[in-house]
Short mmCIF file of C-alpha atoms in Angstrom, two decimals:
data_model
loop_
_atom_site.label_atom_id
_atom_site.label_comp_id
_atom_site.label_asym_id
_atom_site.label_seq_id
_atom_site.Cartn_x
_atom_site.Cartn_y
_atom_site.Cartn_z
CA UNK X 1 73.27 92.47 86.17
CA UNK X 2 70.72 92.37 88.92
CA UNK X 3 69.39 89.24 91.67
CA UNK X 4 67.60 86.73 90.25
CA UNK X 5 66.14 85.76 94.01
CA UNK X 6 66.22 86.78 97.23
CA UNK X 7 66.84 84.90 101.05
CA UNK X 8 63.17 83.36 101.72
CA UNK X 9 60.74 84.95 104.53
CA UNK X 10 61.60 82.05 106.72
CA UNK X 11 65.44 82.46 106.55
CA UNK X 12 64.81 86.49 107.48
CA UNK X 13 62.26 85.49 110.65
CA UNK X 14 62.35 82.49 111.69
CA UNK X 15 63.86 81.88 115.11
CA UNK X 16 66.89 79.60 115.41
CA UNK X 17 66.46 76.53 117.04
CA UNK X 18 66.46 76.97 121.29
CA UNK X 19 65.81 80.66 120.93
CA UNK X 20 62.96 82.89 121.40
CA UNK X 21 63.08 85.51 119.13
CA UNK X 22 60.72 88.43 118.21
CA UNK X 23 58.25 87.20 115.46
CA UNK X 24 58.32 89.88 112.38
CA UNK X 25 54.69 90.12 110.61
CA UNK X 26 55.19 91.60 107.43
CA UNK X 27 51.51 90.96 105.68
CA UNK X 28 49.29 93.13 107.96
CA UNK X 29 49.24 96.88 106.90
CA UNK X 30 50.22 98.75 110.10
CA UNK X 31 50.21 103.04 110.42
CA UNK X 32 53.70 101.82 112.63
CA UNK X 33 56.80 101.01 110.10
CA UNK X 34 58.35 97.63 111.12
CA UNK X 35 61.45 97.28 113.27
CA UNK X 36 64.25 97.68 110.26
CA UNK X 37 65.90 93.57 109.64
CA UNK X 38 69.56 93.66 111.38
CA UNK X 39 72.29 92.26 109.27
CA UNK X 40 75.28 91.68 110.61
CA UNK X 41 77.55 91.12 107.76
CA UNK X 42 81.32 88.59 107.88
CA UNK X 43 83.77 87.82 105.74
CA UNK X 44 87.09 87.19 106.74
CA UNK X 45 88.57 90.19 104.13
CA UNK X 46 87.74 93.94 103.30
CA UNK X 47 91.04 93.73 100.71
CA UNK X 48 90.02 94.66 97.08
CA UNK X 49 87.85 91.92 95.13
CA UNK X 50 84.36 90.32 94.47
CA UNK X 51 83.31 89.42 97.72
CA UNK X 52 83.80 92.81 99.88
CA UNK X 53 82.98 94.73 96.43
CA UNK X 54 79.39 92.65 97.12
CA UNK X 55 79.17 93.77 100.87
CA UNK X 56 79.90 97.34 99.70
CA UNK X 57 77.03 97.43 97.21
CA UNK X 58 74.76 95.16 99.95
CA UNK X 59 75.17 97.58 102.63
CA UNK X 60 75.20 100.79 100.55
CA UNK X 61 71.88 100.16 98.96
CA UNK X 62 69.87 98.98 101.97
CA UNK X 63 71.24 100.47 104.78
CA UNK X 64 68.73 102.51 106.22
CA UNK X 65 66.15 100.80 103.88
CA UNK X 66 64.38 98.59 106.31
CA UNK X 67 67.74 97.10 107.24
CA UNK X 68 70.12 98.17 109.76
CA UNK X 69 73.82 96.57 108.42
CA UNK X 70 76.81 96.07 110.27
CA UNK X 71 80.20 94.49 109.07
CA UNK X 72 83.09 92.74 111.10
CA UNK X 73 85.70 92.48 108.58
CA UNK X 74 89.91 92.19 108.76
CA UNK X 75 89.89 95.72 108.39
CA UNK X 76 92.11 96.37 105.27
CA UNK X 77 90.99 98.48 102.30
CA UNK X 78 88.90 101.16 101.57
CA UNK X 79 85.59 99.31 102.69
CA UNK X 80 85.64 99.86 106.56
CA UNK X 81 86.10 103.63 106.41
CA UNK X 82 83.70 104.15 102.97
CA UNK X 83 80.70 102.12 104.97
CA UNK X 84 81.66 103.75 108.12
CA UNK X 85 80.75 107.35 106.51
CA UNK X 86 77.31 105.52 105.17
CA UNK X 87 76.20 105.08 109.43
CA UNK X 88 77.51 101.22 108.97
CA UNK X 89 78.65 100.13 111.99
CA UNK X 90 82.16 98.03 111.25
CA UNK X 91 84.23 95.82 113.66
CA UNK X 92 87.49 94.91 112.88
CA UNK X 93 89.13 91.82 113.89
CA UNK X 94 92.62 89.36 112.06
CA UNK X 95 90.52 87.33 110.47
CA UNK X 96 92.42 87.14 107.39
CA UNK X 97 94.15 83.90 107.71
CA UNK X 98 92.48 80.39 109.13
CA UNK X 99 94.73 80.57 112.33
CA UNK X 100 94.12 83.92 113.38
CA UNK X 101 90.25 83.86 112.65
CA UNK X 102 90.02 80.53 115.07
CA UNK X 103 91.52 82.18 117.68
CA UNK X 104 89.35 85.28 117.73
CA UNK X 105 85.88 83.46 117.66
CA UNK X 106 85.68 84.32 121.03
CA UNK X 107 85.45 88.10 119.97
CA UNK X 108 83.30 87.42 116.74
CA UNK X 109 80.50 85.55 118.73
CA UNK X 110 81.06 89.23 121.80
CA UNK X 111 80.21 91.16 118.53
CA UNK X 112 77.32 89.15 117.46
CA UNK X 113 76.09 88.66 121.04
CA UNK X 114 75.87 92.82 120.60
CA UNK X 115 74.31 93.64 117.60
CA UNK X 116 71.71 91.38 118.14
CA UNK X 117 71.54 90.70 114.69
CA UNK X 118 68.31 88.80 113.02
CA UNK X 119 70.28 87.55 109.75
CA UNK X 120 74.00 86.61 109.94
CA UNK X 121 75.12 87.23 106.24
CA UNK X 122 78.85 84.84 106.07
CA UNK X 123 80.50 86.00 102.79
CA UNK X 124 82.89 82.56 101.61
CA UNK X 125 83.88 79.33 103.16
CA UNK X 126 86.34 80.97 106.06
CA UNK X 127 83.38 82.54 107.37
CA UNK X 128 80.66 80.24 107.28
CA UNK X 129 82.56 77.24 108.41
CA UNK X 130 84.73 79.24 111.11
CA UNK X 131 81.85 81.93 112.04
CA UNK X 132 79.13 79.49 112.33
CA UNK X 133 81.16 78.70 115.66
CA UNK X 134 80.42 81.88 116.87
CA UNK X 135 77.25 82.06 115.67
CA UNK X 136 76.46 79.04 117.80
CA UNK X 137 78.01 80.80 121.16
CA UNK X 138 76.02 83.58 120.09
CA UNK X 139 73.11 81.67 120.45
CA UNK X 140 72.67 81.15 116.79
CA UNK X 141 70.52 83.25 114.52
CA UNK X 142 69.57 82.42 111.38
CA UNK X 143 72.46 82.27 109.06
CA UNK X 144 72.96 83.08 104.95
CA UNK X 145 76.05 81.49 103.66
CA UNK X 146 77.08 83.40 100.04
CA UNK X 147 79.91 80.98 98.77
CA UNK X 148 82.10 83.68 96.58
CA UNK X 149 84.94 81.42 97.24
CA UNK X 150 83.73 77.75 98.17
CA UNK X 151 86.68 75.46 100.07
CA UNK X 152 87.20 73.06 96.53
CA UNK X 153 88.85 75.63 94.75
CA UNK X 154 91.63 75.60 97.24
CA UNK X 155 92.03 71.57 96.47
CA UNK X 156 95.72 70.95 95.66
CA UNK X 157 95.89 67.33 96.70
CA UNK X 158 94.01 64.43 98.20
CA UNK X 159 94.59 66.28 102.29
CA UNK X 160 93.37 69.68 100.42
CA UNK X 161 90.04 67.78 98.93
CA UNK X 162 89.19 66.03 102.03
CA UNK X 163 89.56 68.89 104.20
CA UNK X 164 87.89 71.31 101.93
CA UNK X 165 84.99 69.36 101.59
CA UNK X 166 84.65 68.91 105.08
CA UNK X 167 84.66 72.65 105.21
CA UNK X 168 82.67 73.20 102.23
CA UNK X 169 79.98 70.63 103.55
CA UNK X 170 80.12 72.16 107.23
CA UNK X 171 79.28 75.51 105.90
CA UNK X 172 76.89 74.75 104.02
CA UNK X 173 74.71 72.20 106.28
CA UNK X 174 75.09 74.80 109.46
CA UNK X 175 73.59 77.83 107.09
CA UNK X 176 70.11 78.32 107.09
CA UNK X 177 70.25 79.19 103.27
CA UNK X 178 73.07 78.95 100.43
CA UNK X 179 73.25 81.60 97.64
CA UNK X 180 75.92 80.14 94.66
CA UNK X 181 76.92 82.86 92.59
CA UNK X 182 76.98 81.29 89.09
CA UNK X 183 75.48 78.18 87.80
CA UNK X 184 77.81 76.24 87.71
CA UNK X 185 79.36 76.83 91.34
CA UNK X 186 75.25 75.55 91.74
CA UNK X 187 75.31 72.74 90.07
CA UNK X 188 78.80 72.04 91.46
CA UNK X 189 77.68 71.98 95.17
CA UNK X 190 74.90 70.29 94.27
CA UNK X 191 77.12 67.28 92.34
CA UNK X 192 79.58 67.41 94.90
CA UNK X 193 77.23 66.20 97.42
CA UNK X 194 77.94 69.18 99.55
CA UNK X 195 74.31 71.22 99.65
CA UNK X 196 71.13 69.86 99.12
CA UNK X 197 69.14 71.81 96.01
CA UNK X 198 66.67 73.13 97.98
CA UNK X 199 69.14 75.07 100.12
CA UNK X 200 70.53 76.74 97.55
CA UNK X 201 69.53 79.96 95.57
CA UNK X 202 71.04 81.16 92.59
CA UNK X 203 72.11 84.78 92.64
CA UNK X 204 74.29 86.22 90.64
CA UNK X 205 76.55 89.19 91.92
CA UNK X 206 75.29 93.27 91.06
CA UNK X 207 77.97 96.19 89.95
CA UNK X 208 76.69 99.34 90.88
CA UNK X 209 75.38 101.19 87.43
CA UNK X 210 75.51 104.55 89.05
CA UNK X 211 79.36 104.00 88.26
CA UNK X 212 79.37 103.42 84.31
CA UNK X 213 77.70 105.35 82.12
CA UNK X 214 75.32 104.00 79.27
CA UNK X 215 76.72 101.27 77.45
CA UNK X 216 74.58 102.60 74.46
CA UNK X 217 76.58 106.00 74.22
CA UNK X 218 80.05 104.05 73.87
CA UNK X 219 80.81 103.59 70.06
CA UNK X 220 81.11 100.23 68.96
CA UNK X 221 84.55 98.68 69.27
CA UNK X 222 86.53 96.34 66.72
CA UNK X 223 88.77 94.15 68.73
CA UNK X 224 91.55 93.52 66.18
CA UNK X 225 91.57 97.30 64.91
CA UNK X 226 91.57 98.47 68.02
CA UNK X 227 94.90 97.06 69.27
CA UNK X 228 96.64 96.98 65.46
CA UNK X 229 96.21 100.72 66.29
CA UNK X 230 98.12 100.76 69.34
CA UNK X 231 95.29 100.79 71.78
CA UNK X 232 95.30 99.52 75.16
CA UNK X 233 95.06 95.79 76.46
CA UNK X 234 93.52 95.90 80.04
CA UNK X 235 93.88 92.86 82.89
CA UNK X 236 92.13 94.89 85.91
CA UNK X 237 92.10 92.11 89.27
CA UNK X 238 94.25 90.89 92.25
CA UNK X 239 97.60 89.99 91.27
CA UNK X 240 97.06 86.26 92.45
CA UNK X 241 97.97 83.03 90.53
CA UNK X 242 94.36 82.28 90.24
CA UNK X 243 93.58 85.22 88.08
CA UNK X 244 96.25 84.43 85.34
CA UNK X 245 97.92 87.99 84.61
CA UNK X 246 101.32 85.78 83.64
CA UNK X 247 99.18 83.94 80.93
CA UNK X 248 97.91 87.09 79.17
CA UNK X 249 102.13 88.62 79.86
CA UNK X 250 103.42 85.08 78.25
CA UNK X 251 100.89 86.08 75.75
CA UNK X 252 101.84 89.56 74.87
CA UNK X 253 105.25 88.32 72.21
CA UNK X 254 102.74 86.91 70.30
CA UNK X 255 100.34 89.60 70.01
CA UNK X 256 103.13 92.37 69.71
CA UNK X 257 104.80 90.07 66.65
CA UNK X 258 101.36 91.02 65.13
CA UNK X 259 100.21 94.28 66.42
CA UNK X 260 103.44 96.27 67.32
CA UNK X 261 101.77 98.81 68.69
CA UNK X 262 99.43 96.68 71.44
CA UNK X 263 100.47 97.36 74.79
CA UNK X 264 98.91 95.96 78.37
CA UNK X 265 97.67 97.86 81.54
CA UNK X 266 97.81 96.30 84.27
CA UNK X 267 95.24 97.36 86.75
CA UNK X 268 95.82 96.00 90.44
CA UNK X 269 97.70 94.80 93.54
CA UNK X 270 98.87 91.95 94.95
CA UNK X 271 101.66 88.89 96.25
CA UNK X 272 102.65 88.44 92.53
CA UNK X 273 103.35 91.84 91.43
CA UNK X 274 107.13 91.81 92.01
CA UNK X 275 106.87 87.92 89.47
CA UNK X 276 104.85 89.71 87.61
CA UNK X 277 106.97 92.63 87.05
CA UNK X 278 110.06 89.85 86.35
CA UNK X 279 108.64 87.94 83.78
CA UNK X 280 107.69 90.51 81.63
CA UNK X 281 111.55 92.00 81.98
CA UNK X 282 112.75 88.80 81.07
CA UNK X 283 110.00 88.47 78.26
CA UNK X 284 111.85 92.05 77.27
CA UNK X 285 108.47 93.57 76.66
CA UNK X 286 109.93 96.90 77.95
CA UNK X 287 107.53 100.24 77.91
CA UNK X 288 104.49 97.55 76.24
CA UNK X 289 103.03 96.31 79.77
CA UNK X 290 102.85 98.72 82.43
CA UNK X 291 101.73 98.12 85.87
CA UNK X 292 99.76 100.99 86.99
CA UNK X 293 98.76 99.78 90.46
CA UNK X 294 95.75 99.33 92.41
CA UNK X 295 92.85 101.59 91.37
CA UNK X 296 89.08 101.77 92.43
CA UNK X 297 86.81 100.02 89.90
CA UNK X 298 84.83 103.18 87.89
CA UNK X 299 84.44 103.85 84.00
CA UNK X 300 87.53 105.62 84.41
CA UNK X 301 89.46 102.34 84.85
CA UNK X 302 88.32 101.21 81.25
CA UNK X 303 88.29 104.85 79.79
CA UNK X 304 92.38 103.84 78.35
CA UNK X 305 91.47 100.25 77.84
CA UNK X 306 89.82 98.92 74.31
CA UNK X 307 89.90 95.37 75.42
CA UNK X 308 89.80 93.99 78.76
CA UNK X 309 91.35 90.24 79.34
CA UNK X 310 89.77 88.04 82.01
CA UNK X 311 92.82 85.10 82.09
CA UNK X 312 91.38 83.99 84.97
CA UNK X 313 92.80 79.85 85.68
CA UNK X 314 89.40 79.40 87.90
CA UNK X 315 86.67 82.10 88.61
CA UNK X 316 83.57 81.66 91.32
CA UNK X 317 81.76 84.85 89.07
CA UNK X 318 84.12 87.56 87.62
CA UNK X 319 82.54 90.44 88.19
CA UNK X 320 85.34 92.38 86.07
CA UNK X 321 83.69 91.07 83.31
CA UNK X 322 80.48 92.35 83.89
CA UNK X 323 81.83 95.73 84.80
CA UNK X 324 84.19 95.94 81.28
CA UNK X 325 80.72 95.36 79.57
CA UNK X 326 79.25 97.81 81.32
CA UNK X 327 81.58 99.96 80.28
CA UNK X 328 80.83 99.60 76.67
CA UNK X 329 84.25 97.30 76.46
CA UNK X 330 84.71 93.66 74.89
CA UNK X 331 85.71 91.14 76.88
CA UNK X 332 88.17 88.22 76.46
CA UNK X 333 88.03 85.36 78.98
CA UNK X 334 88.66 82.01 80.34
CA UNK X 335 85.73 79.84 79.85
CA UNK X 336 85.53 78.98 83.41
CA UNK X 337 82.83 78.91 86.17
CA UNK X 338 81.21 82.13 85.66
CA UNK X 339 82.83 83.81 83.49
CA UNK X 340 81.20 80.72 80.60
CA UNK X 341 77.89 82.43 81.79
CA UNK X 342 78.67 86.31 81.59
CA UNK X 343 80.54 85.93 78.11
CA UNK X 344 78.68 85.19 75.05
CA UNK X 345 81.01 84.12 73.19
CA UNK X 346 81.01 85.66 69.55
CA UNK X 347 78.45 88.37 71.14
CA UNK X 348 79.90 89.73 73.97
CA UNK X 349 82.90 88.85 73.70
CA UNK X 350 85.33 85.51 73.26
CA UNK X 351 86.05 82.77 75.54
CA UNK X 352 89.41 80.93 75.67
CA UNK X 353 90.68 78.09 77.21
CA UNK X 354 92.17 78.68 80.60
CA UNK X 355 96.64 78.64 80.79
CA UNK X 356 97.17 78.67 77.24
CA UNK X 357 98.95 81.98 76.15
CA UNK X 358 98.81 80.37 72.74
CA UNK X 359 95.09 80.58 72.93
CA UNK X 360 94.63 83.25 74.48
#
């Protein structure tokens, strides 16, 4: 899935308020190659997930091709080592929690001053709301905010709704450009008066086609007959409440009642793993559910899965659904957020209400 648009030239080149910066000219032809655009990515966590996957893809494709990339992240996962191997400068700071992010704002400002970026790309509302203070302290280079996980997704009560509205509004107001990863989120940001429409750009998340074979080479898959013949349902993702793996496990007894040979493979890890394993035991699912842990996303992960299930309770985008279809696999997904835009119901997969094991 390719990007539909890109940040404007102004977002790349205009100086921040109160700061003189060298001007770039892209229209005048010259025998001398222009300096690369210095772009610093800030993401609070580099662990497995959609945000780090997008940083990986952007850096691996753009670094050295007109861009000089650098990253600040919490340092966990495979991203730092992989990016360092490509020549991308990586700085690790403990940014994974709000408290830790706040305590390390001075260090983040120091990194921004050292890197002298033309652009700072802030991924997620942690980086955008808190990181903007470091950007201001560093002289305010231009910023792009990718709303990979808007703050309102963390609303649980009246207090959190007010707090998250302030955080998301601050993120959008201070950024020079805001990127929504689905039309659903773009409309939500406008409807909640968090971001003005002219500042918003819709750019769907992308996947790396080099990791997946041509889906046209896959034979057609009939999901019903595949499950009946004992092939595998697959869940791929972080084991957190938002991803809804528990809903899928709760659906397994009914699936097995109709298709006794079916099985479920859970690919991923996270804080909910023990609870999910306990749930599978309580439902007496035995060998019908297999937890295999984290695997880097590739066609190999999908090879032994007949139908990919994405039962998220809410989802800004849902890159796993795209990667499943890139592997020639049908998808059953919750009708939430970006998933409703990715999956064509009845054509490339099925959409079901979230949080409902019976409908799933």
